[in-house]
Amino acid sequence: MANKNESSQQPRDESRRQFLKYSGTAIGGVVVGGVIGGLIGANANTDKKDEAAQPDTGKPAKPADRDYNQALMFFNQDQFMTAEAASERIYPKDDSGPGAKELGVAFFIDHQMASAYGMNAREYMSPPFYKSEATQGYQLSFKRRELVALGLDSLNVYSMDKYQKGFPDLAPEEQDKVLGDFEQDAVNIKGVPASTFFAYFLNLTIEGVYADPLYGGNKNMDGWRMRNYPGNQMSFTEQIDKDDFVKMEPLSLSDHLEIG
């Protein structure tokens, strides 16, 4: 009896599959037939023919040329644009090569703030807090990501008060004046000296220019190329005994991952 039921139900299932395949498709739980279904069915058949016509090389398709590091992880859009504009004034494009914007420095800073480093994950950040000596390094109660976000927001607030425009919209000389005011502590930021933010942001900018591209900045290793820095080479045994300077095409840590 069980065998009879199974054999009698199979043709019905096949018939239903054929109906869905050629007459329509299920979208959001609704079966759509008629012209739309016919077009989808025809496209599905065409796709299969196209796939069959393409030779199987046994190799995966070449991925699109995309930089997946160019994605925000912490900043909002306004903070990112401000970071991009401020870092470009600190490290501008000139005849020697690209500036911070083209090198993706703002993405580097954003990724650092989204990481455990930006959260001060390995540091003691609980009260009580005391005034620190200048030689003690970073001693603020703010986490690094909080300091950077506060500083970038303050750049915009100060720019609006002084020039009635946000920092990214200022002329280059106006941006330099605003950054100079922060460097000289001519700006009041709640809970932190403006010069502390400026000094930290300056260091982050330089790090983003010369860090391995794996971390988001130094796009295409152009920061290294400006310095003739070879990057992360596997070995220098063939060059170390040469008297003349050897210019080498730089390598990133990610290049070794691809090789491996």
CSV table of C-alpha atoms in Angstrom, one decimal:
chain,number,residue,atom,x,y,z
A,1,MET,CA,0.0,0.0,0.0
A,2,ALA,CA,2.9,2.4,0.9
A,3,ASN,CA,4.6,1.7,-2.4
A,4,LYS,CA,1.4,2.4,-4.3
A,5,ASN,CA,1.0,5.8,-2.6
A,6,GLU,CA,4.6,6.8,-3.3
A,7,SER,CA,4.4,5.8,-6.9
A,8,SER,CA,1.1,7.6,-7.5
A,9,GLN,CA,2.3,10.8,-5.8
A,10,GLN,CA,5.6,11.2,-7.8
A,11,PRO,CA,4.0,12.2,-11.1
A,12,ARG,CA,2.0,14.9,-9.3
A,13,ASP,CA,5.2,16.4,-7.7
A,14,GLU,CA,7.0,16.3,-11.1
A,15,SER,CA,4.1,18.0,-12.7
A,16,ARG,CA,4.0,20.8,-10.0
A,17,ARG,CA,7.8,21.4,-10.5
A,18,GLN,CA,7.4,21.7,-14.2
A,19,PHE,CA,4.5,24.2,-13.7
A,20,LEU,CA,6.6,26.4,-11.4
A,21,LYS,CA,9.6,26.2,-13.7
A,22,TYR,CA,7.9,27.1,-17.0
A,23,SER,CA,4.7,29.0,-15.9
A,24,GLY,CA,6.0,31.2,-13.1
A,25,THR,CA,8.1,31.6,-10.0
A,26,ALA,CA,7.6,32.1,-6.3
A,27,ILE,CA,8.4,35.6,-5.1
A,28,GLY,CA,7.8,36.3,-1.4
A,29,GLY,CA,5.5,33.3,-1.2
A,30,VAL,CA,3.3,34.4,-4.2
A,31,VAL,CA,3.3,32.4,-7.4
A,32,VAL,CA,3.7,34.8,-10.4
A,33,GLY,CA,2.7,33.4,-13.8
A,34,GLY,CA,1.8,34.7,-17.2
A,35,VAL,CA,4.1,37.0,-19.1
A,36,ILE,CA,6.5,37.6,-16.1
A,37,GLY,CA,6.8,33.9,-15.4
A,38,GLY,CA,7.4,33.1,-19.0
A,39,LEU,CA,10.2,35.7,-19.2
A,40,ILE,CA,11.8,34.3,-16.1
A,41,GLY,CA,11.6,30.8,-17.4
A,42,ALA,CA,13.0,31.8,-20.7
A,43,ASN,CA,15.9,33.7,-19.0
A,44,ALA,CA,16.6,30.6,-16.9
A,45,ASN,CA,16.9,28.4,-19.9
A,46,THR,CA,19.1,31.0,-21.7
A,47,ASP,CA,21.4,31.2,-18.7
A,48,LYS,CA,21.8,27.5,-18.7
A,49,LYS,CA,22.7,27.5,-22.4
A,50,ASP,CA,25.2,30.3,-21.8
A,51,GLU,CA,26.8,28.3,-19.0
A,52,ALA,CA,27.0,25.2,-21.1
A,53,ALA,CA,28.7,27.2,-23.9
A,54,GLN,CA,31.4,28.5,-21.7
A,55,PRO,CA,34.4,26.2,-21.3
A,56,ASP,CA,35.2,25.0,-17.8
A,57,THR,CA,38.8,26.0,-17.1
A,58,GLY,CA,38.8,24.7,-13.6
A,59,LYS,CA,39.8,28.1,-12.2
A,60,PRO,CA,37.5,30.5,-10.3
A,61,ALA,CA,36.3,33.6,-12.0
A,62,LYS,CA,38.5,36.6,-11.6
A,63,PRO,CA,37.0,38.9,-8.9
A,64,ALA,CA,36.1,42.4,-9.7
A,65,ASP,CA,38.8,45.0,-9.1
A,66,ARG,CA,37.5,46.3,-5.8
A,67,ASP,CA,39.2,47.6,-2.6
A,68,TYR,CA,37.3,45.9,0.2
A,69,ASN,CA,39.2,48.1,2.7
A,70,GLN,CA,37.3,51.1,1.5
A,71,ALA,CA,34.4,50.6,3.8
A,72,LEU,CA,33.4,52.5,7.0
A,73,MET,CA,33.4,50.6,10.3
A,74,PHE,CA,33.1,53.4,12.9
A,75,PHE,CA,32.8,56.9,11.5
A,76,ASN,CA,29.5,58.4,10.4
A,77,GLN,CA,29.6,60.1,7.0
A,78,ASP,CA,30.2,63.6,8.4
A,79,GLN,CA,33.1,62.4,10.6
A,80,PHE,CA,34.6,60.5,7.7
A,81,MET,CA,34.5,63.5,5.4
A,82,THR,CA,36.1,65.7,8.1
A,83,ALA,CA,38.8,63.1,8.7
A,84,GLU,CA,39.5,62.9,5.0
A,85,ALA,CA,39.7,66.7,4.6
A,86,ALA,CA,41.8,67.2,7.8
A,87,SER,CA,44.3,64.5,6.9
A,88,GLU,CA,44.7,65.9,3.4
A,89,ARG,CA,45.8,69.3,4.9
A,90,ILE,CA,48.3,67.5,7.1
A,91,TYR,CA,49.6,65.4,4.3
A,92,PRO,CA,48.6,67.1,1.0
A,93,LYS,CA,49.1,65.9,-2.5
A,94,ASP,CA,52.1,67.5,-4.3
A,95,ASP,CA,54.6,66.8,-7.0
A,96,SER,CA,56.2,64.0,-5.1
A,97,GLY,CA,53.0,61.9,-4.9
A,98,PRO,CA,49.4,61.5,-3.7
A,99,GLY,CA,48.1,63.0,-0.5
A,100,ALA,CA,46.2,61.4,2.5
A,101,LYS,CA,42.9,61.4,0.7
A,102,GLU,CA,44.1,59.5,-2.3
A,103,LEU,CA,46.0,57.1,0.0
A,104,GLY,CA,42.9,56.2,1.9
A,105,VAL,CA,44.2,57.5,5.2
A,106,ALA,CA,40.7,58.3,6.6
A,107,PHE,CA,39.7,54.6,6.1
A,108,PHE,CA,42.8,53.6,8.0
A,109,ILE,CA,41.9,55.8,10.9
A,110,ASP,CA,38.3,54.6,10.8
A,111,HIS,CA,39.4,51.0,10.9
A,112,GLN,CA,41.8,51.7,13.8
A,113,MET,CA,39.0,53.3,15.8
A,114,ALA,CA,36.7,50.3,15.1
A,115,SER,CA,39.4,47.8,16.4
A,116,ALA,CA,40.4,46.8,19.9
A,117,TYR,CA,43.1,49.5,19.7
A,118,GLY,CA,40.4,52.2,19.3
A,119,MET,CA,38.6,50.7,22.3
A,120,ASN,CA,41.7,50.8,24.5
A,121,ALA,CA,40.9,47.1,25.1
A,122,ARG,CA,44.4,46.3,26.6
A,123,GLU,CA,44.6,49.3,28.9
A,124,TYR,CA,43.2,50.1,32.3
A,125,MET,CA,40.4,52.6,31.7
A,126,SER,CA,38.6,52.8,35.1
A,127,PRO,CA,38.6,55.7,37.6
A,128,PRO,CA,40.0,57.4,39.6
A,129,PHE,CA,41.8,59.6,37.0
A,130,TYR,CA,44.6,61.9,37.9
A,131,LYS,CA,46.4,64.6,36.0
A,132,SER,CA,49.3,63.0,34.2
A,133,GLU,CA,52.8,64.2,33.5
A,134,ALA,CA,53.8,65.0,29.9
A,135,THR,CA,56.2,62.0,29.9
A,136,GLN,CA,53.5,59.5,30.8
A,137,GLY,CA,51.9,59.3,27.3
A,138,TYR,CA,48.1,58.8,26.8
A,139,GLN,CA,46.4,59.1,30.2
A,140,LEU,CA,42.9,60.5,29.3
A,141,SER,CA,39.7,58.9,30.5
A,142,PHE,CA,38.5,59.0,26.8
A,143,LYS,CA,38.9,56.0,24.7
A,144,ARG,CA,40.8,56.7,21.5
A,145,ARG,CA,37.7,56.3,19.4
A,146,GLU,CA,35.9,58.8,21.7
A,147,LEU,CA,38.7,61.3,21.4
A,148,VAL,CA,38.8,61.1,17.6
A,149,ALA,CA,35.0,61.3,17.2
A,150,LEU,CA,34.9,64.3,19.7
A,151,GLY,CA,37.7,66.1,17.9
A,152,LEU,CA,36.3,65.6,14.4
A,153,ASP,CA,32.8,66.9,15.6
A,154,SER,CA,34.5,69.8,17.2
A,155,LEU,CA,36.4,70.7,14.0
A,156,ASN,CA,33.0,71.1,12.3
A,157,VAL,CA,31.4,73.0,15.2
A,158,TYR,CA,34.3,75.4,15.4
A,159,SER,CA,34.3,75.9,11.6
A,160,MET,CA,30.6,76.7,11.6
A,161,ASP,CA,31.1,79.2,14.3
A,162,LYS,CA,34.1,80.9,12.6
A,163,TYR,CA,33.2,80.6,8.9
A,164,GLN,CA,29.6,79.4,8.8
A,165,LYS,CA,30.6,76.3,6.9
A,166,GLY,CA,31.6,72.8,7.9
A,167,PHE,CA,35.3,71.9,7.9
A,168,PRO,CA,35.2,69.9,4.6
A,169,ASP,CA,33.6,72.9,2.8
A,170,LEU,CA,36.3,75.4,3.9
A,171,ALA,CA,39.0,76.8,1.6
A,172,PRO,CA,42.4,75.2,2.2
A,173,GLU,CA,43.8,78.2,3.9
A,174,GLU,CA,40.7,78.3,6.2
A,175,GLN,CA,41.2,74.6,7.0
A,176,ASP,CA,44.8,75.3,7.9
A,177,LYS,CA,43.8,78.1,10.2
A,178,VAL,CA,41.3,75.9,12.0
A,179,LEU,CA,43.8,73.1,12.4
A,180,GLY,CA,46.4,75.7,13.7
A,181,ASP,CA,43.9,76.9,16.3
A,182,PHE,CA,43.5,73.3,17.5
A,183,GLU,CA,47.2,72.8,17.6
A,184,GLN,CA,47.7,76.0,19.7
A,185,ASP,CA,44.8,75.1,22.1
A,186,ALA,CA,42.9,78.2,20.9
A,187,VAL,CA,39.7,76.0,20.9
A,188,ASN,CA,37.8,74.7,23.9
A,189,ILE,CA,36.8,71.0,23.7
A,190,LYS,CA,34.9,69.6,26.6
A,191,GLY,CA,37.1,67.4,28.7
A,192,VAL,CA,40.2,67.3,26.5
A,193,PRO,CA,42.9,69.8,25.3
A,194,ALA,CA,42.4,70.6,21.6
A,195,SER,CA,46.2,70.2,21.1
A,196,THR,CA,46.0,66.6,22.4
A,197,PHE,CA,43.4,65.7,19.7
A,198,PHE,CA,45.5,67.5,17.0
A,199,ALA,CA,48.7,65.7,17.9
A,200,TYR,CA,47.0,62.3,18.0
A,201,PHE,CA,45.2,62.9,14.7
A,202,LEU,CA,48.5,64.0,13.1
A,203,ASN,CA,50.2,60.8,14.2
A,204,LEU,CA,47.3,58.7,12.9
A,205,THR,CA,47.6,60.5,9.5
A,206,ILE,CA,51.3,59.7,9.2
A,207,GLU,CA,50.6,56.1,10.2
A,208,GLY,CA,47.9,55.8,7.6
A,209,VAL,CA,50.3,57.0,4.9
A,210,TYR,CA,53.0,54.5,5.7
A,211,ALA,CA,51.2,51.5,7.3
A,212,ASP,CA,50.8,48.3,5.4
A,213,PRO,CA,47.8,48.6,3.0
A,214,LEU,CA,46.4,45.5,4.8
A,215,TYR,CA,45.2,48.0,7.4
A,216,GLY,CA,43.3,50.3,5.1
A,217,GLY,CA,45.7,53.2,4.2
A,218,ASN,CA,48.8,53.5,2.0
A,219,LYS,CA,46.6,52.6,-1.0
A,220,ASN,CA,48.5,50.7,-3.7
A,221,MET,CA,51.6,51.1,-1.6
A,222,ASP,CA,52.1,54.6,-3.1
A,223,GLY,CA,53.2,55.9,0.3
A,224,TRP,CA,56.1,53.5,0.3
A,225,ARG,CA,56.9,54.2,-3.3
A,226,MET,CA,57.4,57.9,-2.5
A,227,ARG,CA,60.1,56.8,0.0
A,228,ASN,CA,61.5,53.9,-2.1
A,229,TYR,CA,60.6,51.7,0.8
A,230,PRO,CA,60.4,48.0,-0.2
A,231,GLY,CA,57.7,47.0,2.2
A,232,ASN,CA,57.5,43.5,3.5
A,233,GLN,CA,59.9,41.5,1.4
A,234,MET,CA,60.5,37.8,2.1
A,235,SER,CA,64.2,38.2,1.8
A,236,PHE,CA,67.0,40.6,0.9
A,237,THR,CA,69.8,38.0,0.4
A,238,GLU,CA,70.3,38.9,-3.3
A,239,GLN,CA,70.5,42.7,-2.6
A,240,ILE,CA,72.3,43.0,0.7
A,241,ASP,CA,75.9,42.8,-0.7
A,242,LYS,CA,75.3,45.3,-3.5
A,243,ASP,CA,77.0,48.6,-3.1
A,244,ASP,CA,74.5,50.6,-5.1
A,245,PHE,CA,71.0,51.4,-3.9
A,246,VAL,CA,68.5,48.8,-5.1
A,247,LYS,CA,65.0,50.0,-5.9
A,248,MET,CA,62.5,47.3,-5.3
A,249,GLU,CA,58.8,47.0,-6.1
A,250,PRO,CA,57.2,47.1,-2.6
A,251,LEU,CA,55.2,44.1,-1.3
A,252,SER,CA,52.4,44.1,1.2
A,253,LEU,CA,51.7,41.4,3.9
A,254,SER,CA,48.6,40.5,1.8
A,255,ASP,CA,50.9,39.7,-1.2
A,256,HIS,CA,52.4,36.9,0.9
A,257,LEU,CA,49.0,35.6,1.8
A,258,GLU,CA,48.2,35.4,-1.9
A,259,ILE,CA,51.5,33.7,-2.7
A,260,GLY,CA,51.0,31.2,0.1
